[in-house]
mmCIF file with all atom_site columns, C-alpha atoms in Angstrom:
data_model
loop_
_atom_site.group_PDB
_atom_site.id
_atom_site.type_symbol
_atom_site.label_atom_id
_atom_site.label_alt_id
_atom_site.label_comp_id
_atom_site.label_asym_id
_atom_site.label_entity_id
_atom_site.label_seq_id
_atom_site.pdbx_PDB_ins_code
_atom_site.Cartn_x
_atom_site.Cartn_y
_atom_site.Cartn_z
_atom_site.occupancy
_atom_site.B_iso_or_equiv
_atom_site.pdbx_formal_charge
_atom_site.auth_seq_id
_atom_site.auth_comp_id
_atom_site.auth_asym_id
_atom_site.auth_atom_id
_atom_site.pdbx_PDB_model_num
ATOM 1   C CA . MET A 1 1   ? -24.519 -40.173 -11.622 1.00 0.00 ? 279 MET A CA 1
ATOM 2   C CA . PRO A 1 2   ? -23.440 -43.527 -10.001 1.00 0.00 ? 280 PRO A CA 1
ATOM 3   C CA . ARG A 1 3   ? -22.958 -43.964 -6.102  1.00 0.00 ? 281 ARG A CA 1
ATOM 4   C CA . GLY A 1 4   ? -19.957 -42.782 -3.961  1.00 0.00 ? 282 GLY A CA 1
ATOM 5   C CA . GLU A 1 5   ? -18.802 -40.500 -6.682  1.00 0.00 ? 283 GLU A CA 1
ATOM 6   C CA . TYR A 1 6   ? -18.136 -36.665 -5.542  1.00 0.00 ? 284 TYR A CA 1
ATOM 7   C CA . LYS A 1 7   ? -17.917 -33.867 -8.839  1.00 0.00 ? 285 LYS A CA 1
ATOM 8   C CA . THR A 1 8   ? -16.528 -30.382 -7.404  1.00 0.00 ? 286 THR A CA 1
ATOM 9   C CA . LEU A 1 9   ? -17.808 -27.826 -9.426  1.00 0.00 ? 287 LEU A CA 1
ATOM 10  C CA . THR A 1 10  ? -15.143 -24.514 -9.544  1.00 0.00 ? 288 THR A CA 1
ATOM 11  C CA . LEU A 1 11  ? -17.000 -21.305 -8.946  1.00 0.00 ? 289 LEU A CA 1
ATOM 12  C CA . VAL A 1 12  ? -17.538 -20.038 -12.220 1.00 0.00 ? 290 VAL A CA 1
ATOM 13  C CA . GLN A 1 13  ? -19.645 -23.685 -12.634 1.00 0.00 ? 291 GLN A CA 1
ATOM 14  C CA . LYS A 1 14  ? -21.521 -23.042 -9.585  1.00 0.00 ? 292 LYS A CA 1
ATOM 15  C CA . ILE A 1 15  ? -22.543 -19.576 -10.176 1.00 0.00 ? 293 ILE A CA 1
ATOM 16  C CA . GLU A 1 16  ? -24.199 -20.965 -14.080 1.00 0.00 ? 294 GLU A CA 1
ATOM 17  C CA . VAL A 1 17  ? -26.158 -23.390 -11.696 1.00 0.00 ? 295 VAL A CA 1
ATOM 18  C CA . ILE A 1 18  ? -27.543 -20.570 -9.440  1.00 0.00 ? 296 ILE A CA 1
ATOM 19  C CA . LYS A 1 19  ? -28.366 -18.468 -12.513 1.00 0.00 ? 297 LYS A CA 1
ATOM 20  C CA . GLU A 1 20  ? -30.089 -21.411 -13.999 1.00 0.00 ? 298 GLU A CA 1
ATOM 21  C CA . VAL A 1 21  ? -32.173 -21.792 -11.478 1.00 0.00 ? 299 VAL A CA 1
ATOM 22  C CA . GLU A 1 22  ? -32.615 -18.238 -10.384 1.00 0.00 ? 300 GLU A CA 1
ATOM 23  C CA . LYS A 1 23  ? -34.317 -17.942 -14.157 1.00 0.00 ? 301 LYS A CA 1
ATOM 24  C CA . GLY A 1 24  ? -36.913 -20.676 -13.707 1.00 0.00 ? 302 GLY A CA 1
ATOM 25  C CA . LEU A 1 25  ? -36.845 -21.958 -16.671 1.00 0.00 ? 303 LEU A CA 1
ATOM 26  C CA . LYS A 1 26  ? -35.736 -25.447 -15.492 1.00 0.00 ? 304 LYS A CA 1
ATOM 27  C CA . LYS A 1 27  ? -36.852 -27.895 -12.671 1.00 0.00 ? 305 LYS A CA 1
ATOM 28  C CA . LYS A 1 28  ? -33.718 -27.853 -10.172 1.00 0.00 ? 306 LYS A CA 1
ATOM 29  C CA . ASN A 1 29  ? -33.897 -31.974 -11.195 1.00 0.00 ? 307 ASN A CA 1
ATOM 30  C CA . VAL A 1 30  ? -33.017 -31.351 -14.405 1.00 0.00 ? 308 VAL A CA 1
ATOM 31  C CA . ILE A 1 31  ? -30.460 -28.635 -13.815 1.00 0.00 ? 309 ILE A CA 1
ATOM 32  C CA . ALA A 1 32  ? -28.562 -30.270 -11.065 1.00 0.00 ? 310 ALA A CA 1
ATOM 33  C CA . LYS A 1 33  ? -28.245 -33.234 -13.423 1.00 0.00 ? 311 LYS A CA 1
ATOM 34  C CA . GLU A 1 34  ? -27.558 -31.191 -16.415 1.00 0.00 ? 312 GLU A CA 1
ATOM 35  C CA . PHE A 1 35  ? -24.076 -29.939 -14.029 1.00 0.00 ? 313 PHE A CA 1
ATOM 36  C CA . GLY A 1 36  ? -23.918 -33.987 -13.074 1.00 0.00 ? 314 GLY A CA 1
ATOM 37  C CA . ILE A 1 37  ? -24.501 -32.959 -9.350  1.00 0.00 ? 315 ILE A CA 1
ATOM 38  C CA . PRO A 1 38  ? -27.423 -34.737 -7.050  1.00 0.00 ? 316 PRO A CA 1
ATOM 39  C CA . PRO A 1 39  ? -30.566 -32.458 -6.329  1.00 0.00 ? 317 PRO A CA 1
ATOM 40  C CA . ASN A 1 40  ? -29.053 -32.407 -2.442  1.00 0.00 ? 318 ASN A CA 1
ATOM 41  C CA . THR A 1 41  ? -26.262 -30.516 -3.618  1.00 0.00 ? 319 THR A CA 1
ATOM 42  C CA . LEU A 1 42  ? -27.947 -27.554 -5.813  1.00 0.00 ? 320 LEU A CA 1
ATOM 43  C CA . SER A 1 43  ? -29.995 -27.015 -2.743  1.00 0.00 ? 321 SER A CA 1
ATOM 44  C CA . THR A 1 44  ? -27.035 -26.442 -1.048  1.00 0.00 ? 322 THR A CA 1
ATOM 45  C CA . TYR A 1 45  ? -25.600 -23.907 -3.355  1.00 0.00 ? 323 TYR A CA 1
ATOM 46  C CA . LEU A 1 46  ? -28.539 -21.920 -3.438  1.00 0.00 ? 324 LEU A CA 1
ATOM 47  C CA . LYS A 1 47  ? -28.953 -21.912 0.556   1.00 0.00 ? 325 LYS A CA 1
ATOM 48  C CA . ILE A 1 48  ? -25.577 -20.951 0.442   1.00 0.00 ? 326 ILE A CA 1
ATOM 49  C CA . LYS A 1 49  ? -25.852 -18.856 -2.759  1.00 0.00 ? 327 LYS A CA 1
ATOM 50  C CA . ASP A 1 50  ? -23.878 -15.352 -1.031  1.00 0.00 ? 328 ASP A CA 1
ATOM 51  C CA . ALA A 1 51  ? -21.068 -16.917 -0.164  1.00 0.00 ? 329 ALA A CA 1
ATOM 52  C CA . ILE A 1 52  ? -20.472 -18.304 -3.870  1.00 0.00 ? 330 ILE A CA 1
ATOM 53  C CA . PHE A 1 53  ? -20.792 -15.292 -5.287  1.00 0.00 ? 331 PHE A CA 1
ATOM 54  C CA . ASN A 1 54  ? -18.440 -13.641 -2.223  1.00 0.00 ? 332 ASN A CA 1
ATOM 55  C CA . SER A 1 55  ? -15.884 -16.007 -2.672  1.00 0.00 ? 333 SER A CA 1
ATOM 56  C CA . TRP A 1 56  ? -16.177 -15.223 -6.605  1.00 0.00 ? 334 TRP A CA 1
ATOM 57  C CA . GLY A 1 57  ? -15.856 -11.285 -6.286  1.00 0.00 ? 335 GLY A CA 1
ATOM 58  C CA . VAL A 1 58  ? -12.601 -11.696 -3.613  1.00 0.00 ? 336 VAL A CA 1
ATOM 59  C CA . HIS A 1 59  ? -11.092 -14.275 -5.499  1.00 0.00 ? 337 HIS A CA 1
ATOM 60  C CA . GLY A 1 60  ? -12.232 -13.657 -8.917  1.00 0.00 ? 338 GLY A CA 1
ATOM 61  C CA . GLY A 1 61  ? -13.038 -17.040 -9.423  1.00 0.00 ? 339 GLY A CA 1
ATOM 62  C CA . GLY A 1 62  ? -11.569 -18.641 -12.167 1.00 0.00 ? 340 GLY A CA 1
ATOM 63  C CA . GLU A 1 63  ? -10.903 -22.785 -11.308 1.00 0.00 ? 341 GLU A CA 1
ATOM 64  C CA . ARG A 1 64  ? -10.827 -22.561 -7.471  1.00 0.00 ? 342 ARG A CA 1
ATOM 65  C CA . LYS A 1 65  ? -13.409 -25.219 -6.539  1.00 0.00 ? 343 LYS A CA 1
ATOM 66  C CA . ARG A 1 66  ? -12.815 -23.860 -2.577  1.00 0.00 ? 344 ARG A CA 1
ATOM 67  C CA . VAL A 1 67  ? -11.770 -20.944 -0.751  1.00 0.00 ? 345 VAL A CA 1
ATOM 68  C CA . ARG A 1 68  ? -10.023 -21.473 2.754   1.00 0.00 ? 346 ARG A CA 1
ATOM 69  C CA . GLY A 1 69  ? -9.478  -18.401 4.815   1.00 0.00 ? 347 GLY A CA 1
ATOM 70  C CA . PRO A 1 70  ? -6.597  -18.001 6.647   1.00 0.00 ? 348 PRO A CA 1
ATOM 71  C CA . GLU A 1 71  ? -5.530  -19.995 9.737   1.00 0.00 ? 349 GLU A CA 1
ATOM 72  C CA . TYR A 1 72  ? -4.741  -16.422 11.428  1.00 0.00 ? 350 TYR A CA 1
ATOM 73  C CA . PRO A 1 73  ? -7.175  -13.964 10.391  1.00 0.00 ? 351 PRO A CA 1
ATOM 74  C CA . ASP A 1 74  ? -6.189  -11.360 12.980  1.00 0.00 ? 352 ASP A CA 1
ATOM 75  C CA . ILE A 1 75  ? -2.088  -11.487 11.204  1.00 0.00 ? 353 ILE A CA 1
ATOM 76  C CA . ASP A 1 76  ? -3.313  -11.557 8.162   1.00 0.00 ? 354 ASP A CA 1
ATOM 77  C CA . GLU A 1 77  ? -5.158  -8.573  8.983   1.00 0.00 ? 355 GLU A CA 1
ATOM 78  C CA . SER A 1 78  ? -2.617  -6.273  10.364  1.00 0.00 ? 356 SER A CA 1
ATOM 79  C CA . VAL A 1 79  ? -0.058  -7.456  7.888   1.00 0.00 ? 357 VAL A CA 1
ATOM 80  C CA . LEU A 1 80  ? -2.181  -5.908  4.853   1.00 0.00 ? 358 LEU A CA 1
ATOM 81  C CA . LYS A 1 81  ? -3.216  -3.180  6.727   1.00 0.00 ? 359 LYS A CA 1
ATOM 82  C CA . TRP A 1 82  ? 1.221   -2.116  7.720   1.00 0.00 ? 360 TRP A CA 1
ATOM 83  C CA . PHE A 1 83  ? 1.701   -3.132  3.781   1.00 0.00 ? 361 PHE A CA 1
ATOM 84  C CA . THR A 1 84  ? -1.361  -1.210  2.130   1.00 0.00 ? 362 THR A CA 1
ATOM 85  C CA . GLN A 1 85  ? 0.009   1.475   4.999   1.00 0.00 ? 363 GLN A CA 1
ATOM 86  C CA . ALA A 1 86  ? 4.072   0.650   3.624   1.00 0.00 ? 364 ALA A CA 1
ATOM 87  C CA . HIS A 1 87  ? 2.573   0.329   -0.460  1.00 0.00 ? 365 HIS A CA 1
ATOM 88  C CA . ASN A 1 88  ? 0.747   4.234   -0.217  1.00 0.00 ? 366 ASN A CA 1
ATOM 89  C CA . LYS A 1 89  ? 4.418   5.551   0.857   1.00 0.00 ? 367 LYS A CA 1
ATOM 90  C CA . THR A 1 90  ? 6.259   3.727   -1.858  1.00 0.00 ? 368 THR A CA 1
ATOM 91  C CA . ILE A 1 91  ? 8.484   2.261   0.556   1.00 0.00 ? 369 ILE A CA 1
ATOM 92  C CA . PRO A 1 92  ? 9.944   -0.771  -1.520  1.00 0.00 ? 370 PRO A CA 1
ATOM 93  C CA . LEU A 1 93  ? 8.439   -4.155  -0.026  1.00 0.00 ? 371 LEU A CA 1
ATOM 94  C CA . SER A 1 94  ? 9.729   -7.319  -0.212  1.00 0.00 ? 372 SER A CA 1
ATOM 95  C CA . GLY A 1 95  ? 8.553   -11.012 0.766   1.00 0.00 ? 373 GLY A CA 1
ATOM 96  C CA . THR A 1 96  ? 11.455  -10.989 3.152   1.00 0.00 ? 374 THR A CA 1
ATOM 97  C CA . LEU A 1 97  ? 9.750   -7.864  4.689   1.00 0.00 ? 375 LEU A CA 1
ATOM 98  C CA . ILE A 1 98  ? 6.651   -9.396  4.774   1.00 0.00 ? 376 ILE A CA 1
ATOM 99  C CA . ARG A 1 99  ? 7.301   -12.195 6.571   1.00 0.00 ? 377 ARG A CA 1
ATOM 100 C CA . VAL A 1 100 ? 9.337   -10.382 9.277   1.00 0.00 ? 378 VAL A CA 1
ATOM 101 C CA . ASN A 1 101 ? 6.517   -8.256  9.619   1.00 0.00 ? 379 ASN A CA 1
ATOM 102 C CA . ALA A 1 102 ? 4.225   -11.246 10.662  1.00 0.00 ? 380 ALA A CA 1
ATOM 103 C CA . GLU A 1 103 ? 6.249   -12.571 12.456  1.00 0.00 ? 381 GLU A CA 1
ATOM 104 C CA . GLU A 1 104 ? 6.634   -9.639  14.458  1.00 0.00 ? 382 GLU A CA 1
ATOM 105 C CA . PHE A 1 105 ? 2.720   -9.159  14.578  1.00 0.00 ? 383 PHE A CA 1
ATOM 106 C CA . ALA A 1 106 ? 2.064   -12.479 15.586  1.00 0.00 ? 384 ALA A CA 1
ATOM 107 C CA . SER A 1 107 ? 4.675   -13.011 18.768  1.00 0.00 ? 385 SER A CA 1
ATOM 108 C CA . LYS A 1 108 ? 2.543   -9.030  19.713  1.00 0.00 ? 386 LYS A CA 1
ATOM 109 C CA . LEU A 1 109 ? -0.764  -11.508 19.241  1.00 0.00 ? 387 LEU A CA 1
ATOM 110 C CA . GLY A 1 110 ? 0.065   -13.817 21.046  1.00 0.00 ? 388 GLY A CA 1
ATOM 111 C CA . LYS A 1 111 ? 0.472   -16.322 18.475  1.00 0.00 ? 389 LYS A CA 1
ATOM 112 C CA . SER A 1 112 ? 3.791   -18.196 19.557  1.00 0.00 ? 390 SER A CA 1
ATOM 113 C CA . ASP A 1 113 ? 3.109   -21.396 17.285  1.00 0.00 ? 391 ASP A CA 1
ATOM 114 C CA . PHE A 1 114 ? 2.930   -19.341 14.053  1.00 0.00 ? 392 PHE A CA 1
ATOM 115 C CA . LYS A 1 115 ? 5.510   -19.453 11.151  1.00 0.00 ? 393 LYS A CA 1
ATOM 116 C CA . ALA A 1 116 ? 6.009   -16.977 8.357   1.00 0.00 ? 394 ALA A CA 1
ATOM 117 C CA . SER A 1 117 ? 6.578   -19.324 6.061   1.00 0.00 ? 395 SER A CA 1
ATOM 118 C CA . THR A 1 118 ? 7.500   -19.401 2.407   1.00 0.00 ? 396 THR A CA 1
ATOM 119 C CA . GLY A 1 119 ? 4.048   -21.069 2.306   1.00 0.00 ? 397 GLY A CA 1
ATOM 120 C CA . TRP A 1 120 ? 2.189   -18.424 4.161   1.00 0.00 ? 398 TRP A CA 1
ATOM 121 C CA . LEU A 1 121 ? 3.423   -15.787 2.195   1.00 0.00 ? 399 LEU A CA 1
ATOM 122 C CA . ASP A 1 122 ? 1.790   -17.111 -0.835  1.00 0.00 ? 400 ASP A CA 1
ATOM 123 C CA . GLY A 1 123 ? -0.965  -17.984 0.135   1.00 0.00 ? 401 GLY A CA 1
ATOM 124 C CA . PHE A 1 124 ? -0.809  -13.749 2.426   1.00 0.00 ? 402 PHE A CA 1
ATOM 125 C CA . LYS A 1 125 ? -0.017  -12.715 -1.879  1.00 0.00 ? 403 LYS A CA 1
ATOM 126 C CA . GLU A 1 126 ? -2.931  -14.949 -3.059  1.00 0.00 ? 404 GLU A CA 1
ATOM 127 C CA . ARG A 1 127 ? -6.063  -14.114 -0.566  1.00 0.00 ? 405 ARG A CA 1
ATOM 128 C CA . ASN A 1 128 ? -4.867  -10.751 -0.572  1.00 0.00 ? 406 ASN A CA 1
ATOM 129 C CA . GLY A 1 129 ? -4.042  -10.579 -5.293  1.00 0.00 ? 407 GLY A CA 1
ATOM 130 C CA . ILE A 1 130 ? -0.824  -8.834  -4.158  1.00 0.00 ? 408 ILE A CA 1
ATOM 131 C CA . SER A 1 131 ? 1.949   -9.304  -6.788  1.00 0.00 ? 409 SER A CA 1
ATOM 132 C CA . PHE A 1 132 ? 5.599   -7.272  -6.738  1.00 0.00 ? 410 PHE A CA 1
ATOM 133 C CA . LYS A 1 133 ? 5.858   -5.335  -9.651  1.00 0.00 ? 411 LYS A CA 1
ATOM 134 C CA . SER A 1 134 ? 8.161   -2.182  -9.576  1.00 0.00 ? 412 SER A CA 1
ATOM 135 C CA . VAL A 1 135 ? 6.366   0.288   -7.566  1.00 0.00 ? 413 VAL A CA 1
#
């Protein structure tokens, strides 16, 4: 691999690399070369393999290469708890209602710079596997 070029593997590919190493049939250098990554990157994947498997379990893997958490995890947690309770009571929910409640939670938690934008809502739904369908 030429110097200066970076290759980022998807979560699924990272898991494939880890499983190849765990089989123990090939040397790590050979596996790294097959996947087109430097050996030190392979070592990093092995160090953080629990986090990689957890991310894949939570986010479903796919073509995702990087998993970023929410900027305000406490707000996300509060909104998710509220959302789950409302959903279990079959209360009809909309994106606007979720955003309004997120703003309320933010003010109660003292996060004056938080803005429940449509981008935040999209990320919230993706992070928590929420899709709006009829109740």
